[in-house]
mmCIF file of C-alpha atoms (C1' of nucleotides) in Angstrom:
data_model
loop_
_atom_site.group_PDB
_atom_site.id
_atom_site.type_symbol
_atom_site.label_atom_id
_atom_site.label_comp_id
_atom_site.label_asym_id
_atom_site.label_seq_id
_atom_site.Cartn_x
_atom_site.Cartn_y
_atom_site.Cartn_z
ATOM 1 C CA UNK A 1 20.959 34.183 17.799
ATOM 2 C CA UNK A 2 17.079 34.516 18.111
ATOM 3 C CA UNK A 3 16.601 37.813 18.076
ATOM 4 C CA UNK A 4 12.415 38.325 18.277
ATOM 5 C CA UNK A 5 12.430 35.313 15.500
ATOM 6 C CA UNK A 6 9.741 33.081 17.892
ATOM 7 C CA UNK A 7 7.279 33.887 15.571
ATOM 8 C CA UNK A 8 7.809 30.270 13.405
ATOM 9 C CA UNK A 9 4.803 29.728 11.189
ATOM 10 C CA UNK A 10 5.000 25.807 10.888
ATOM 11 C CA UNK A 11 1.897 26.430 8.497
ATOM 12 C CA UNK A 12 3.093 28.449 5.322
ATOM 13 C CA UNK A 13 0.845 26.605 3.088
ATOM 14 C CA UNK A 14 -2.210 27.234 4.910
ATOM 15 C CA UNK A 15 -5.505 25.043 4.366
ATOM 16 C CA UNK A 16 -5.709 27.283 1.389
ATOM 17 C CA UNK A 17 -2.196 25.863 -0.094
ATOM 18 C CA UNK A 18 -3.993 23.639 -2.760
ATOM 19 C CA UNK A 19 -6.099 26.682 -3.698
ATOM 20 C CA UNK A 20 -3.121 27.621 -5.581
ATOM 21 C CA UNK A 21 -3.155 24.408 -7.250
ATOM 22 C CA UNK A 22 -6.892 24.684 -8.528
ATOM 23 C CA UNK A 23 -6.201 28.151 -9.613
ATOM 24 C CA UNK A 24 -3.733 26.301 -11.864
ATOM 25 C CA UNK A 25 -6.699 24.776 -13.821
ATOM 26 C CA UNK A 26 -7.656 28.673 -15.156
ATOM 27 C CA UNK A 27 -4.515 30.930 -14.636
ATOM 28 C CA UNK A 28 -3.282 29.478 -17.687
ATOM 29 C CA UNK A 29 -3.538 31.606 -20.702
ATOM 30 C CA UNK A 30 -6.535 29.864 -22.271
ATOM 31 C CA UNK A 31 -8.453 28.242 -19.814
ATOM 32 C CA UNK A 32 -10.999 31.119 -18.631
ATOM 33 C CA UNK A 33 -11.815 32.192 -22.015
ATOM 34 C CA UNK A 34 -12.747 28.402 -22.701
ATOM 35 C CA UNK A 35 -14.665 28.114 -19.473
ATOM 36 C CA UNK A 36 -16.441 31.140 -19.967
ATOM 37 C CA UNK A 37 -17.573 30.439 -24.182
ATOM 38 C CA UNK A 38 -18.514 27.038 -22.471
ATOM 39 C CA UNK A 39 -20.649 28.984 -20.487
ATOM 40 C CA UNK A 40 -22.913 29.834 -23.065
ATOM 41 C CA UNK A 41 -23.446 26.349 -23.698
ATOM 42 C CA UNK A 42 -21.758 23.095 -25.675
ATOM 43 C CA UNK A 43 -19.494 23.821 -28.443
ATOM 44 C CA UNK A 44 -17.955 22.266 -31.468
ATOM 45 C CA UNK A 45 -14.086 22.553 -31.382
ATOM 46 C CA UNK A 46 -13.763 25.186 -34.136
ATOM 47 C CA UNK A 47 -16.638 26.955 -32.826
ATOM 48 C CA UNK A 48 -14.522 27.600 -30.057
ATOM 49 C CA UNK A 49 -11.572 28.151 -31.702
ATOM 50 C CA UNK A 50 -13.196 30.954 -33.552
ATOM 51 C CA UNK A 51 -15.123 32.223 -30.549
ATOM 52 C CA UNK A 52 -11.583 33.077 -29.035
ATOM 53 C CA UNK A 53 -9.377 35.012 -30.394
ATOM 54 C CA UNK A 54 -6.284 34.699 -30.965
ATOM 55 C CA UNK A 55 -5.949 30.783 -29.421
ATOM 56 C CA UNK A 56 -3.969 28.684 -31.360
ATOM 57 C CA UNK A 57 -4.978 24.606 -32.483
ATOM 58 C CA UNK A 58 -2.451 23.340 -30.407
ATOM 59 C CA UNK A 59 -3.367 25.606 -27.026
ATOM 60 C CA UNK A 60 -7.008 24.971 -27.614
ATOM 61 C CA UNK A 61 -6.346 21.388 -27.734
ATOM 62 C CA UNK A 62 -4.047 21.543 -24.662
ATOM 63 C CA UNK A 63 -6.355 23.730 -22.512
ATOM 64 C CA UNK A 64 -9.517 21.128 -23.670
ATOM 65 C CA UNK A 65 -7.488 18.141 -22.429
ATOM 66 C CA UNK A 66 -6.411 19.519 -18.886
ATOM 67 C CA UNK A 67 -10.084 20.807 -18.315
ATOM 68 C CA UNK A 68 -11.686 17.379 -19.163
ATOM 69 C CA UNK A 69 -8.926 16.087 -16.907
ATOM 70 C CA UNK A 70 -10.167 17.686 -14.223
ATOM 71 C CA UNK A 71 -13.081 17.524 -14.915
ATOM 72 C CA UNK A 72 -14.252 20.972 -15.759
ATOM 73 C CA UNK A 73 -15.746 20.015 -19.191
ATOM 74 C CA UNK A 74 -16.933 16.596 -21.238
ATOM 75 C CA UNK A 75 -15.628 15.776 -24.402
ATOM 76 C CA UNK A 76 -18.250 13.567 -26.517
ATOM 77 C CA UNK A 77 -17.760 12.327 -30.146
ATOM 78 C CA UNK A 78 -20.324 12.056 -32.798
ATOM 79 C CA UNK A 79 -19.119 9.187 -35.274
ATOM 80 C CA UNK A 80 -20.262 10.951 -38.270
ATOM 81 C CA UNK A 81 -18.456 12.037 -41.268
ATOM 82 C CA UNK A 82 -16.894 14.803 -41.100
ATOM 83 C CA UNK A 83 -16.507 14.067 -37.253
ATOM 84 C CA UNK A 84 -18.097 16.054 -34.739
ATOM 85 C CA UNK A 85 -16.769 16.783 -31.169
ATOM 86 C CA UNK A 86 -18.771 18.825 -28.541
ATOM 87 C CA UNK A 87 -17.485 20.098 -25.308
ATOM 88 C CA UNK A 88 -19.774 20.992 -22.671
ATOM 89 C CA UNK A 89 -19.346 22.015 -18.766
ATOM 90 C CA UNK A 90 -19.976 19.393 -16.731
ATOM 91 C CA UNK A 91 -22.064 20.474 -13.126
ATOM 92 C CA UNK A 92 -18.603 21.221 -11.307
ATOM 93 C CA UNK A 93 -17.885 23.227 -14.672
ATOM 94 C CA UNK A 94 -20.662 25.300 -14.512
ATOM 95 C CA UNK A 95 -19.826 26.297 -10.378
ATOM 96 C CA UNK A 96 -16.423 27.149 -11.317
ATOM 97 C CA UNK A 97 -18.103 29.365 -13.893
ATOM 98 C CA UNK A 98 -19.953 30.729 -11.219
ATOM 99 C CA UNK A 99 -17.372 31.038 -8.235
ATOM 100 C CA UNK A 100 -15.038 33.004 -10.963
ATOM 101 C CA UNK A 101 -17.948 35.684 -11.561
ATOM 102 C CA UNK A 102 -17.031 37.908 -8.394
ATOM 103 C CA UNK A 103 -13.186 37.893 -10.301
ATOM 104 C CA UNK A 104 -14.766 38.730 -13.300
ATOM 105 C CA UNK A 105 -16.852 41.489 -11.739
ATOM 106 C CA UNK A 106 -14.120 42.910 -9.734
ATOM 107 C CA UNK A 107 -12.024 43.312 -13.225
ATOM 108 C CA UNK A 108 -14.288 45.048 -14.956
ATOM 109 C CA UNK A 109 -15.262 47.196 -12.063
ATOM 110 C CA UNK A 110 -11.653 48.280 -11.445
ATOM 111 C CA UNK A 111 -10.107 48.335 -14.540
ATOM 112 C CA UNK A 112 -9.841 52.238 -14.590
ATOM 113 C CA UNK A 113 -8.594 52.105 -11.193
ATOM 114 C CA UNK A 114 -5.719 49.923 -12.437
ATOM 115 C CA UNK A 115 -4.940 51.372 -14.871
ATOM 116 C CA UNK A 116 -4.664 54.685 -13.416
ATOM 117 C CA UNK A 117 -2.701 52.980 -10.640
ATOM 118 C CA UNK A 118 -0.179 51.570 -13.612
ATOM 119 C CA UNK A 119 0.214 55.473 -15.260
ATOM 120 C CA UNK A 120 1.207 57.039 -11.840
ATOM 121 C CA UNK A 121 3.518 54.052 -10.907
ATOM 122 C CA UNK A 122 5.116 54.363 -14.138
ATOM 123 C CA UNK A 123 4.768 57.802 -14.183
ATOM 124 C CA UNK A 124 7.257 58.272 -11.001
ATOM 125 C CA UNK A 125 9.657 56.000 -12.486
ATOM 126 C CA UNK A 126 8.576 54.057 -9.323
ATOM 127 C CA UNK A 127 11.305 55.665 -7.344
ATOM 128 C CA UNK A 128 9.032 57.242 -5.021
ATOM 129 C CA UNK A 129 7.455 55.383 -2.694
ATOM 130 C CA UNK A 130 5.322 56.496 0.808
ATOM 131 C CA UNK A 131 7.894 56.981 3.704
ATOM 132 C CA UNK A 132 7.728 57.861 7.047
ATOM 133 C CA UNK A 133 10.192 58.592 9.900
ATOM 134 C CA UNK B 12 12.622 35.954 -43.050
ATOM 135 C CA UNK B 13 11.920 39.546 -42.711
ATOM 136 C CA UNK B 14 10.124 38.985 -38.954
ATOM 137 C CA UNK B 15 11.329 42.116 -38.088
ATOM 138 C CA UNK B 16 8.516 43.853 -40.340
ATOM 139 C CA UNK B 17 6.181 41.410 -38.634
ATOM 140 C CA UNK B 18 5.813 43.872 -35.417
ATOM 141 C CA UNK B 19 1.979 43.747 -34.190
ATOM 142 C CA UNK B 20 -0.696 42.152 -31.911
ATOM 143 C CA UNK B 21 0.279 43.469 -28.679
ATOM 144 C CA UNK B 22 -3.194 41.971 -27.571
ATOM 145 C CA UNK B 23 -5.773 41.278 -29.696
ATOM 146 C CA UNK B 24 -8.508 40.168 -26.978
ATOM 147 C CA UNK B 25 -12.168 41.436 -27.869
ATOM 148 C CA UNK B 26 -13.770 44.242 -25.989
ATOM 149 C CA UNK B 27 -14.875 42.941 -23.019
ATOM 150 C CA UNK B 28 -12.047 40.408 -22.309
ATOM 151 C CA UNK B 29 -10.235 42.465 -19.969
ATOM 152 C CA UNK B 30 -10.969 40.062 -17.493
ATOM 153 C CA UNK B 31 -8.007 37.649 -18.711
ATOM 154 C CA UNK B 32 -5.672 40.593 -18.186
ATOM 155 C CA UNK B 33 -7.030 41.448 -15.560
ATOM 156 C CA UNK B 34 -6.809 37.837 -13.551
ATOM 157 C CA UNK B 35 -2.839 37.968 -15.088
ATOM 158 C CA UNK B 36 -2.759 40.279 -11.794
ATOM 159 C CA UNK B 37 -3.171 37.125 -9.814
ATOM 160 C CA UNK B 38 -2.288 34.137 -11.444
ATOM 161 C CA UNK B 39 1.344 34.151 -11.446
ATOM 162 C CA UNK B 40 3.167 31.902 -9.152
ATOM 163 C CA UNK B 41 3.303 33.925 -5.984
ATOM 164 C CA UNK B 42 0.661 36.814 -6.441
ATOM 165 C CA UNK B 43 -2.495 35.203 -4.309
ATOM 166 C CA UNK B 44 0.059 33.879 -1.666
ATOM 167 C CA UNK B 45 1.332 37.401 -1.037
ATOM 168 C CA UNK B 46 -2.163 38.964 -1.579
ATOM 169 C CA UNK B 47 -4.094 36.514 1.022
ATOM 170 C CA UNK B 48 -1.134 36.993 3.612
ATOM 171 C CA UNK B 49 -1.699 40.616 3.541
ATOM 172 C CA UNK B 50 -5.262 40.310 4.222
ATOM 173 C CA UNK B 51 -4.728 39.303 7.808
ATOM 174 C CA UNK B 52 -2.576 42.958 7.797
ATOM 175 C CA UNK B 53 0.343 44.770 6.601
ATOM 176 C CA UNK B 54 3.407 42.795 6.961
ATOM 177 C CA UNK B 55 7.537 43.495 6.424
ATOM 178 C CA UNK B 56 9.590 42.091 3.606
ATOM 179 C CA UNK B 57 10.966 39.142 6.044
ATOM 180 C CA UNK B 58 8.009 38.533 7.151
ATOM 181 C CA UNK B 59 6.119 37.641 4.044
ATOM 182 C CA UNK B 60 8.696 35.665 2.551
ATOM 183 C CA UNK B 61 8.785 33.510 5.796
ATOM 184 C CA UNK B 62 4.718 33.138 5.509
ATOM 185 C CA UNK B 63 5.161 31.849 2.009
ATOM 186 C CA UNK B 64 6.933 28.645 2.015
ATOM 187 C CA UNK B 65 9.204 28.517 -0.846
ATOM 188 C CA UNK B 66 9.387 31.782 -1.772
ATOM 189 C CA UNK B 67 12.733 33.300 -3.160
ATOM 190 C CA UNK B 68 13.752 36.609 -2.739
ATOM 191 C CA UNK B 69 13.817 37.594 -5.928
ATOM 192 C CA UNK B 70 9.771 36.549 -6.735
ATOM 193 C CA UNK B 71 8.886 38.424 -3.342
ATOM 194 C CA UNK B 72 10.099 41.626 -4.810
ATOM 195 C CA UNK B 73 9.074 40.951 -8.168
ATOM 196 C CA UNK B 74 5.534 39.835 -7.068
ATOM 197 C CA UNK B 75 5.678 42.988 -4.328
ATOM 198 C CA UNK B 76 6.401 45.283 -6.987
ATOM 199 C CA UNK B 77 3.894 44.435 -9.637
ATOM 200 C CA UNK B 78 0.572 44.025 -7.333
ATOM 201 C CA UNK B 79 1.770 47.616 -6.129
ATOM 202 C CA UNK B 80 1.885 48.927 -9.677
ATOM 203 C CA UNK B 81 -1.636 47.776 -10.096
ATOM 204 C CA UNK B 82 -2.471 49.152 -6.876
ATOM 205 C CA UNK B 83 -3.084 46.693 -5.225
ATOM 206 C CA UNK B 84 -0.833 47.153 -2.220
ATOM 207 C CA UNK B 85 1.220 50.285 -0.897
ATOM 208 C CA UNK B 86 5.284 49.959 0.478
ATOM 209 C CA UNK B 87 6.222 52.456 2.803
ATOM 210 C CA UNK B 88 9.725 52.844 3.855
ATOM 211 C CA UNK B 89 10.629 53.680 7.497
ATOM 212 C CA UNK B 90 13.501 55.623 7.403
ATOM 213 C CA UNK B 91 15.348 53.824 10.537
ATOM 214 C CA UNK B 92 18.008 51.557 10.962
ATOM 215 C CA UNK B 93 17.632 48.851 10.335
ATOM 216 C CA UNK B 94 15.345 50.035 7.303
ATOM 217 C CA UNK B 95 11.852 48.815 7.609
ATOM 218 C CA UNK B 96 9.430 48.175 4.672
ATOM 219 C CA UNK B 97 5.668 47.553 5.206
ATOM 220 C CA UNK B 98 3.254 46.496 2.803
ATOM 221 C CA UNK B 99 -0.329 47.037 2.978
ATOM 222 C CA UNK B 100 -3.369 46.050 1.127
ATOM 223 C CA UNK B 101 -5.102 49.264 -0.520
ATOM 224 C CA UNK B 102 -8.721 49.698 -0.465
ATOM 225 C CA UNK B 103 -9.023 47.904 -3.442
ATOM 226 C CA UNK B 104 -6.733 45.290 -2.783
ATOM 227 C CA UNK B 105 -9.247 44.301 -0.219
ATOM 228 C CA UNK B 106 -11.823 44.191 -2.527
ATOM 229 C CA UNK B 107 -9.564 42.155 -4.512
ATOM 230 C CA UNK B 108 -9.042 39.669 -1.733
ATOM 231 C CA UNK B 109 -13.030 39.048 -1.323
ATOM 232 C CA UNK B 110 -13.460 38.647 -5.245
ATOM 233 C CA UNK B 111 -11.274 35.767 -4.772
ATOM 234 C CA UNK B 112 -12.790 34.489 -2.084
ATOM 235 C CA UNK B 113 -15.644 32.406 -3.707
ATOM 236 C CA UNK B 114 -12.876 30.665 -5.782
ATOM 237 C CA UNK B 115 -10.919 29.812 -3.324
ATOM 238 C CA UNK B 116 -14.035 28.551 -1.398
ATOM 239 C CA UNK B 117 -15.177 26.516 -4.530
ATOM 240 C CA UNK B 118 -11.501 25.042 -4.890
ATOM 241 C CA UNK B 119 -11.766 23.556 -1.263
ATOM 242 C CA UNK B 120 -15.424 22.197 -1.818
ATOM 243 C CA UNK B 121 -14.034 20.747 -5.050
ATOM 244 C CA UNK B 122 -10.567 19.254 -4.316
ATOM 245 C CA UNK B 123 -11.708 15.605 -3.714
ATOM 246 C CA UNK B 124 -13.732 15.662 -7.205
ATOM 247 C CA UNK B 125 -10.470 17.088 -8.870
ATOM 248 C CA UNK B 126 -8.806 14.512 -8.140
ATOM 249 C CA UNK B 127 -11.114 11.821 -8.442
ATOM 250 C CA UNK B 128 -11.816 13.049 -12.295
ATOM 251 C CA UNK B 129 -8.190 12.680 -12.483
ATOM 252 C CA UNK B 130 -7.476 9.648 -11.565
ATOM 253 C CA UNK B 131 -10.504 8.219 -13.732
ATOM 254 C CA UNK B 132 -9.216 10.271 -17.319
ATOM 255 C CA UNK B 133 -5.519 8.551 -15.852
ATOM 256 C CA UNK B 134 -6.829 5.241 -15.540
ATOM 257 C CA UNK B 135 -8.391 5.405 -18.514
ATOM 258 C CA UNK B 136 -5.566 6.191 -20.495
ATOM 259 C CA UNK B 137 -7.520 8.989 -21.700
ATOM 260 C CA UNK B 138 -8.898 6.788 -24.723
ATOM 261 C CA UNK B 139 -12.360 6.423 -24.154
ATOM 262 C CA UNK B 140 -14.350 9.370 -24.257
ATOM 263 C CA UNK B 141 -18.228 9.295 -25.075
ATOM 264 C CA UNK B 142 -19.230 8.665 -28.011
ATOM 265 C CA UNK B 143 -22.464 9.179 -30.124
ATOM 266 C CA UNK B 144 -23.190 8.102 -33.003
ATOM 267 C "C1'" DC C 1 -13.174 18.604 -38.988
ATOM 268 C "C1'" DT C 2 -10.355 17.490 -35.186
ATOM 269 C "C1'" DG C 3 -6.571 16.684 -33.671
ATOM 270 C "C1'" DA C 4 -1.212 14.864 -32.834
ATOM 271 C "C1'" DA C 5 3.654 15.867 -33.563
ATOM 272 C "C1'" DT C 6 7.649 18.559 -34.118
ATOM 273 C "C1'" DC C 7 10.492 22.651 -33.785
ATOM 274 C "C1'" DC C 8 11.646 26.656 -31.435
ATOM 275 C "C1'" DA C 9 11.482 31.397 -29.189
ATOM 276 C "C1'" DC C 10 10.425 33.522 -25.024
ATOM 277 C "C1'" DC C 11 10.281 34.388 -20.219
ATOM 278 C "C1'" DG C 12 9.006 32.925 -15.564
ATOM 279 C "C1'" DG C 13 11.348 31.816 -11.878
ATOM 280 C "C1'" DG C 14 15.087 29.319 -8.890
ATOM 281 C "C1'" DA C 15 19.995 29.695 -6.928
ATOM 282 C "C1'" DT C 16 23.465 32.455 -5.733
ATOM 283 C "C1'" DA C 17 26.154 36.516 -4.746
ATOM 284 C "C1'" DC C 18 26.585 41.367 -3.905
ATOM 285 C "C1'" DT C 19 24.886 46.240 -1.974
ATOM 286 C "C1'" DG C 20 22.979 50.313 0.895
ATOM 287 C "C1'" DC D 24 16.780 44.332 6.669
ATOM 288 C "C1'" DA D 25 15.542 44.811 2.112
ATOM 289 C "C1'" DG D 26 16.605 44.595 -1.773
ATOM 290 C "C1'" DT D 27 19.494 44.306 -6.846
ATOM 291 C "C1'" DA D 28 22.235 41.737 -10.300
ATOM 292 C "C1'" DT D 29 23.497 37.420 -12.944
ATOM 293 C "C1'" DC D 30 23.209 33.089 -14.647
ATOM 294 C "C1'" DC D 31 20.600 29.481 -16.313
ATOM 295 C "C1'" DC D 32 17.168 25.907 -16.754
ATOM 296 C "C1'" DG D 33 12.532 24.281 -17.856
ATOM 297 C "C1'" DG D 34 7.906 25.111 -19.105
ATOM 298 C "C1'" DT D 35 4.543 27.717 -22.017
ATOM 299 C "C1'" DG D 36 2.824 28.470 -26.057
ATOM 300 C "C1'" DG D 37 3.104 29.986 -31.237
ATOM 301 C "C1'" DA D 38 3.765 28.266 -36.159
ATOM 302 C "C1'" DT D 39 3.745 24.654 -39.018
ATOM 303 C "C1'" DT D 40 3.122 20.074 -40.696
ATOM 304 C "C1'" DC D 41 1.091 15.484 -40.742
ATOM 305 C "C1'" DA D 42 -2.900 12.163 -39.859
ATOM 306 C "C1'" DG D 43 -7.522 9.837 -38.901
#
DNA sequence: CTGAATCCACCGGGATACTG
DNA sequence: CAGTATCCCGGTGGATTCAG
């Protein structure tokens, strides 16, 4: 029966639970490179498109709508001909640009490290592992 | 027809936009929930996937085993019976941990506007968006 | 120019059962 | 206790086409 098993955590998803849920709004495929061309300032929708590579229409519309809908990012409409959209960060935009900088720091400052960490793993067929007795 | 010859663009990203690969490390399902538990110390196999609610056994070791190919944690196996496996944060696993920090901080500031901007882009049926003319 | 719509391939990830 | 092995479903996202 209960062997040592008192330790019950009636919290699992801590205070931080819905911190998973906003890092839904960039750990998509798209979102951070849209967040961070943003950054430079407001942008046309093909500007963007060209600005990162590889996006499809379809995704770039996608990842648009969800950041607008969270408000991330305006979308405003010149009624000209040919029409003109421009997406810009809105003020919580621009803080998530901000609060994702350390992230962005830590990547570029460790990206050797990884990847020297992903040859050696690979490199022992990963059947090796630290053990003690 | 003939997609087989089509073989290429294993990642065409720009110079500099490691960073997307790089936050890949993190923003799968699982990876910040087993990454955050860790920072209060190492813990066993049973006892992560009891601190993450909802957690199967299968994602535990899949998550386990890619953050410690990117070296961001360490398994050691005690050779006992029972077996015991501990997982630790590395160095830079730590470091990891505090570059996500300010997210996770901007997430909680932010939750409430979240979802107030989406309930407003809801309500509004998502058909009226400035316009300029 | 800026999208919406459709079709479809891929794989993340859940449930379950078996092993050392 | 700490996994591995299968099956299978649904979501993500690419390519393409149509529309305002």
């Amino acid at each position: 029966m209960s062997t040592a098993a008192d330790r019950e955590l009636p919290l699992p998803p801590p205070a931080g639970c819905r911190a998973r849920e906003i890092l839904e709004i960039i750990a998509d495929k798209w979102s951070l490179y849209v967040v961070a061309s943003l950054g430079d300032g407001p942008r046309r929708f093909n500007e963007l498109k060209r600005s990162i590579d590889g996006i499809s229409q379809r995704m770039l519309t996608v990842t648009l709508r969800g950041l607008e809908r969270n408000g991330i990012l305006t979308r405003t409409v010149l009624n000209v001909m040919p029409p003109h959209v421009s997406y810009e960060l809105t003020p919580m935009g621009s803080t998530l640009v901000a609060a994702t900088a350390p992230l962005i720091e830590w990547s570029t400052r460790n990206l050797s490290a990884i990847d020297a960490a992903r040859l050696e793993y690979d490199a022992r067929g990963a059947r090796r592992t630290s053990s003690r007795r």
